[in-house]
PDB file of C-alpha atoms in Angstrom:
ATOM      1  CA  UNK A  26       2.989  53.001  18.305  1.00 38.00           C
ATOM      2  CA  UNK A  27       3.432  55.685  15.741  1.00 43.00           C
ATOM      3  CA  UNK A  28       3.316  58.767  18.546  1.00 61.00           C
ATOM      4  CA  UNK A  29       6.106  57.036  20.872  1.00 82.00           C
ATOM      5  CA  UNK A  30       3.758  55.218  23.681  1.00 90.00           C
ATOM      6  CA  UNK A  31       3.776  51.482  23.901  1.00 92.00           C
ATOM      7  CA  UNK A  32       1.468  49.396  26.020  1.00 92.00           C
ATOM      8  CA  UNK A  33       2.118  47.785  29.090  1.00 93.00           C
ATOM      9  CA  UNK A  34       1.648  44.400  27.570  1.00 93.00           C
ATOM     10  CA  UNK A  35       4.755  45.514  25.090  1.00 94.00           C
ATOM     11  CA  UNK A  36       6.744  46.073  28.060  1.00 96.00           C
ATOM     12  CA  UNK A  37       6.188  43.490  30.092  1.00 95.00           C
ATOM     13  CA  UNK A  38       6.990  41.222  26.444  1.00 95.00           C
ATOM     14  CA  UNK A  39      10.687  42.407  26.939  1.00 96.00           C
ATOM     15  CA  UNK A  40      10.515  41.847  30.739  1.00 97.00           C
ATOM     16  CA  UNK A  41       9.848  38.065  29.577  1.00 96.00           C
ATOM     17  CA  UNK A  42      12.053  37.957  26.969  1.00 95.00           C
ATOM     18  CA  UNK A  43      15.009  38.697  29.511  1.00 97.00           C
ATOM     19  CA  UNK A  44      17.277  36.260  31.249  1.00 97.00           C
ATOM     20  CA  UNK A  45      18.924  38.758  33.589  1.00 97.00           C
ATOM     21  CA  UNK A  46      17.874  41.880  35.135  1.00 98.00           C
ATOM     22  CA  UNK A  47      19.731  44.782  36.583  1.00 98.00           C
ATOM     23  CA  UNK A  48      18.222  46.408  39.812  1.00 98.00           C
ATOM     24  CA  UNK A  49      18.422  50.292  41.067  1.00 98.00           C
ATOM     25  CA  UNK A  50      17.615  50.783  44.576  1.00 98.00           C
ATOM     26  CA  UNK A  51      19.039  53.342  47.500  1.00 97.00           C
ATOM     27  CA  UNK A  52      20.844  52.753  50.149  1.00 96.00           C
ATOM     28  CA  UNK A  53      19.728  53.927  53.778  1.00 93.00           C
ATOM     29  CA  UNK A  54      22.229  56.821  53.261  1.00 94.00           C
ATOM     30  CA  UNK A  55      20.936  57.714  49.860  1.00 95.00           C
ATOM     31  CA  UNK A  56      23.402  56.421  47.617  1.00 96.00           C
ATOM     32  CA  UNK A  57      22.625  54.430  44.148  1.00 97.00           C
ATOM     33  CA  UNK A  58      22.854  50.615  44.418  1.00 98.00           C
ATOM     34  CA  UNK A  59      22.784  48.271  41.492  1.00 98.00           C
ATOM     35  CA  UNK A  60      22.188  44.301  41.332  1.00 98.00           C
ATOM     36  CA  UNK A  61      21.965  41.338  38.677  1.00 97.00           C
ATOM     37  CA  UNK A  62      18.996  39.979  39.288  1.00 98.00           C
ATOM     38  CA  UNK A  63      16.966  37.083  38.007  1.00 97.00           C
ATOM     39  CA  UNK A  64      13.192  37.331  37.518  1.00 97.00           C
ATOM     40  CA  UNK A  65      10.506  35.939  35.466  1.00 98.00           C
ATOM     41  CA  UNK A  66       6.881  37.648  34.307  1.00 96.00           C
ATOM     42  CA  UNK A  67       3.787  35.783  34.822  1.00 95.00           C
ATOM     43  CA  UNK A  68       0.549  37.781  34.202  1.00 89.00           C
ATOM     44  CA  UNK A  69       2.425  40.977  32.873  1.00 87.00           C
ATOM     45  CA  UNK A  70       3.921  41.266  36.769  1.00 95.00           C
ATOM     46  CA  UNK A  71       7.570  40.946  36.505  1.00 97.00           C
ATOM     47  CA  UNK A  72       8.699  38.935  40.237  1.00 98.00           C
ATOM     48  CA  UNK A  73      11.949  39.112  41.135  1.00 98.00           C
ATOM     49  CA  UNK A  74      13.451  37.168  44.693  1.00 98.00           C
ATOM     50  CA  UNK A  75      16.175  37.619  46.838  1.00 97.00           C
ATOM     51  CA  UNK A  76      17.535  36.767  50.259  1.00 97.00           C
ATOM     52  CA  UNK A  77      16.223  39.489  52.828  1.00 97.00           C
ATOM     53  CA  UNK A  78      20.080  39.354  54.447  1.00 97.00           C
ATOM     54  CA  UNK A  79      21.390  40.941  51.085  1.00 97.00           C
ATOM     55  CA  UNK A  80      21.930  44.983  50.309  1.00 97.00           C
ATOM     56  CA  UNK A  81      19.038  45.260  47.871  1.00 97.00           C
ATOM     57  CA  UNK A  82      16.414  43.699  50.217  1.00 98.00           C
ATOM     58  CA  UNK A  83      17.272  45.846  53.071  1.00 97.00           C
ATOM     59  CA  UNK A  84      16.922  49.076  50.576  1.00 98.00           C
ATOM     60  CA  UNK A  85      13.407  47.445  49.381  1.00 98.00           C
ATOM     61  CA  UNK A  86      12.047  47.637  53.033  1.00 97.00           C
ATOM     62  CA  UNK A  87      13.718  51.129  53.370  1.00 97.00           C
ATOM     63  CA  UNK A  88      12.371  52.591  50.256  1.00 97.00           C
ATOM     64  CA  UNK A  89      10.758  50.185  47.682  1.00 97.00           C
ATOM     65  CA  UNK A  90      10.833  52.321  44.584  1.00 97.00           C
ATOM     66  CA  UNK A  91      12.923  51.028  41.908  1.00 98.00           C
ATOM     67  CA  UNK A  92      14.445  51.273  38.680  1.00 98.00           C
ATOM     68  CA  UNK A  93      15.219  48.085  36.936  1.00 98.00           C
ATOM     69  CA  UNK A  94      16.239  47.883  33.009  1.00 96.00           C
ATOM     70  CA  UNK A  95      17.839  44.920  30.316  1.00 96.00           C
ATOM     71  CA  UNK A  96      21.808  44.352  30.162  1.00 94.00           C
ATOM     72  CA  UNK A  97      21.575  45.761  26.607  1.00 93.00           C
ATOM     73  CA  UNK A  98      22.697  49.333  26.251  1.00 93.00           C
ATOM     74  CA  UNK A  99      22.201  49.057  22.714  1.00 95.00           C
ATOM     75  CA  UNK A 100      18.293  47.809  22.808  1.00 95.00           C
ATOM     76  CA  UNK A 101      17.607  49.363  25.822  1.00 97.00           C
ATOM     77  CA  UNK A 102      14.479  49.206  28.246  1.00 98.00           C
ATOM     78  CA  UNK A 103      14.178  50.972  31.689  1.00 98.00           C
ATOM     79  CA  UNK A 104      11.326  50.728  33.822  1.00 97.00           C
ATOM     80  CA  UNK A 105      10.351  52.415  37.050  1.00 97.00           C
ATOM     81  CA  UNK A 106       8.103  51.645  40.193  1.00 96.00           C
ATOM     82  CA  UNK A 107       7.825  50.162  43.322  1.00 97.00           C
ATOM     83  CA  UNK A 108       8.921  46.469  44.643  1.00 97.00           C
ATOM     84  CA  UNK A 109       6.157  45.056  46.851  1.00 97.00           C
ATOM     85  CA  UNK A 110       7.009  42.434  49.097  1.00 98.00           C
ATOM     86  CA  UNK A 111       4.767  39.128  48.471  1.00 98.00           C
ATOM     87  CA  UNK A 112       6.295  37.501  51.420  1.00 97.00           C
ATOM     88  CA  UNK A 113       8.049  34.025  51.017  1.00 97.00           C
ATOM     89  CA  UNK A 114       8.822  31.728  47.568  1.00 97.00           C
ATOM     90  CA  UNK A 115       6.725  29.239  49.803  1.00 96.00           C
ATOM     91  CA  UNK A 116       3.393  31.799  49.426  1.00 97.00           C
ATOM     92  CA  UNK A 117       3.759  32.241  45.750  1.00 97.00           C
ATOM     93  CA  UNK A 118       4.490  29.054  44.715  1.00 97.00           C
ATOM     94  CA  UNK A 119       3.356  29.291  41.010  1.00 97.00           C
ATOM     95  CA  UNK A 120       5.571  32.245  41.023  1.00 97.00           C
ATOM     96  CA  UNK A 121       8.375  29.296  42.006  1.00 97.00           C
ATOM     97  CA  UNK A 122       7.170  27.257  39.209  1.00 97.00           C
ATOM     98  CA  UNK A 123       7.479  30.202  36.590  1.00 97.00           C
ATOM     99  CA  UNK A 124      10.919  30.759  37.515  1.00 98.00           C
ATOM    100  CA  UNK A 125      11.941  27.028  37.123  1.00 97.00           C
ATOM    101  CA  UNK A 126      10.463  26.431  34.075  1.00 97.00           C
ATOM    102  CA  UNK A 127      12.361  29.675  32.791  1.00 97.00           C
ATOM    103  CA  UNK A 128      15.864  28.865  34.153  1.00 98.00           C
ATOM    104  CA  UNK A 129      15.898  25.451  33.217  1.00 97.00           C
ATOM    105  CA  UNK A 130      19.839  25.472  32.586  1.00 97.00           C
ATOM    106  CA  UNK A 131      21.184  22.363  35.139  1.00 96.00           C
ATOM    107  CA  UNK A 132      23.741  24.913  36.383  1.00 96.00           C
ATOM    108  CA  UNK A 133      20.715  27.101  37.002  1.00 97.00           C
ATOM    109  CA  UNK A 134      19.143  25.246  39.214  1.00 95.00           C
ATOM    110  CA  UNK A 135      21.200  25.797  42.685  1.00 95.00           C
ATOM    111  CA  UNK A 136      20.529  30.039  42.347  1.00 96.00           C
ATOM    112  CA  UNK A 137      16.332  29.362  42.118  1.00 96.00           C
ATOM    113  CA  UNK A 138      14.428  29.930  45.222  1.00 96.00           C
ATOM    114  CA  UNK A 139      12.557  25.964  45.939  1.00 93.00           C
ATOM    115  CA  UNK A 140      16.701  24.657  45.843  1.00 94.00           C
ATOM    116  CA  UNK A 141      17.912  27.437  48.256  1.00 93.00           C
ATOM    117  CA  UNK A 142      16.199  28.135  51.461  1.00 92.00           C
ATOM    118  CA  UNK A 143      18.065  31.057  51.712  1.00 92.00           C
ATOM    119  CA  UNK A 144      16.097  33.181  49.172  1.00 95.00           C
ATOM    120  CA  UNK A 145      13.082  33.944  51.518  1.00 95.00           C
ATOM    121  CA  UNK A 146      11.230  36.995  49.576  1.00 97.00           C
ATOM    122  CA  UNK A 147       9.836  37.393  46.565  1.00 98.00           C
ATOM    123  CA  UNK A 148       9.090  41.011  45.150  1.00 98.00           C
ATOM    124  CA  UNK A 149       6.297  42.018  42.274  1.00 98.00           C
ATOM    125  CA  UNK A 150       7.279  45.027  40.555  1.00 97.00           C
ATOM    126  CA  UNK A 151       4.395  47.417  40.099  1.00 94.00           C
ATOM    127  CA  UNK A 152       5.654  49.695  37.136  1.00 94.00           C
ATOM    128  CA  UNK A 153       5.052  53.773  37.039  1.00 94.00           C
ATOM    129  CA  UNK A 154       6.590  54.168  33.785  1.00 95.00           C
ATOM    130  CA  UNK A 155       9.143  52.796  31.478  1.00 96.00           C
ATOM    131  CA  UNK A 156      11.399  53.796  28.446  1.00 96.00           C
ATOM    132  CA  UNK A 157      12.927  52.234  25.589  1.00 97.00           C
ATOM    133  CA  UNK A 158      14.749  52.812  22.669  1.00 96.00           C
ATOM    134  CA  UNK A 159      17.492  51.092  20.168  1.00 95.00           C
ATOM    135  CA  UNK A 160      21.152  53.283  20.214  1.00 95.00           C
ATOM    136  CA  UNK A 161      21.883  52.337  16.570  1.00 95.00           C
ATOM    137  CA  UNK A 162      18.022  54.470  15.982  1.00 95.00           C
ATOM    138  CA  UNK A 163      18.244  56.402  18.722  1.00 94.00           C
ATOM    139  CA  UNK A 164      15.834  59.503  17.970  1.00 92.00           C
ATOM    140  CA  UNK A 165      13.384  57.264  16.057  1.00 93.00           C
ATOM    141  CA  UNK A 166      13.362  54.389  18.325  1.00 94.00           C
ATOM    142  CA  UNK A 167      12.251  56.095  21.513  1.00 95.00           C
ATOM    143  CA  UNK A 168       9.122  54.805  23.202  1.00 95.00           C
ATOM    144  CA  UNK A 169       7.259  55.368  26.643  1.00 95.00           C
ATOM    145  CA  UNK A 170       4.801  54.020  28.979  1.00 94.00           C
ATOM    146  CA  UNK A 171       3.287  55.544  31.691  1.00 92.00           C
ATOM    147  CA  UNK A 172       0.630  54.370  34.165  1.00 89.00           C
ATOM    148  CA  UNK A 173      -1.679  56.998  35.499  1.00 65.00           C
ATOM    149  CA  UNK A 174      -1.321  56.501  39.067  1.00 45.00           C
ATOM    150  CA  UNK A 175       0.488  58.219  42.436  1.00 38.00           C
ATOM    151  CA  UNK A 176       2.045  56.394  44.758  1.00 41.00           C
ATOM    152  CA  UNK A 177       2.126  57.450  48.549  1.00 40.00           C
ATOM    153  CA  UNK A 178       4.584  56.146  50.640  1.00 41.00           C
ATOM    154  CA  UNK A 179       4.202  58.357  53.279  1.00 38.00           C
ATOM    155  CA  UNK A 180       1.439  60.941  53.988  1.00 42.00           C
ATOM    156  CA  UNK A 181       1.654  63.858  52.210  1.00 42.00           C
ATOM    157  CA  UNK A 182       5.199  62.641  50.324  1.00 41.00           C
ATOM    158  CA  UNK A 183       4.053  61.567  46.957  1.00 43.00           C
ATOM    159  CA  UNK A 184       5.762  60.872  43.558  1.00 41.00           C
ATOM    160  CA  UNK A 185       5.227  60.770  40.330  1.00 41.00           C
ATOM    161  CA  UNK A 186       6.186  58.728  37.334  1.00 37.00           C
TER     162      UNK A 186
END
């Protein structure tokens, strides 16, 4: 778009496009914490899974806002919002099927959620806002998105894209 918005649909088209993810959450003391993760976007909802044991899960249940963005810092694409928890792979099983037909890679294959039991949540991330731009076009490239929404996750303690 000519005025620097893109769409949501835009967005979520690099989401897809992605193989890996990177993951921003905070830590029960406050501090950042960052994670490879894998994901796949069905619908224009980008799902990502874990294991609840690990780090990042316990942060999600703490606080589930997030920042996730591409591996490229040269085509870059940052997104912010909030992680819901859908519960187990086993309740969102076309979510299951996405991510296999995705990571189809026979080395793949072990690190998906229906070949380890050990991944038991799955997480859609419901976006607040998003950025992107290209370093080698850096003050022309720069795009945003921004849904219109607040999010409470306690009374009275709201924030704001």
């Amino acid at each position: 778009m000519a005025d620097g918005g893109m769409t949501w649909t835009e967005v979520a088209g690099r989401l897809s496009a992605a193989r890996s993810y990177w993951l921003g959450s905070t830590t029960g003391s406050g501090a950042p914490h960052a994670a490879p993760v894998w994901g796949v976007v069905t619908g224009e909802t980008l799902y990502l899974y874990s294991e609840r044991s690990t780090v990042k899960a316990r942060n999600l249940a703490a606080d589930p806002r997030v920042v996730i963005h591409l591996e490229s810092a040269e085509d870059v694409l940052i997104v912010r919002g909030v992680a819901e928890d859908l519960g187990t792979p086993a309740m969102v099983p076309s979510v299951v099927e996405a991510l296999a037909a995705k990571y189809t890679r026979p080395e793949d294959r072990q690190y998906l959620p229906d070949a380890d039991p050990g991944f038991d949540v799955v997480y859609a991330l419901r976006p607040r806002s998003a950025m992107a731009w290209r370093l080698d076009d850096y003050d022309a490239s720069q795009r945003r998105w921004s849904a219109v929404l607040w999010w409470r996750d306690q009374p009275g303690d709201r924030w704001e894209p």
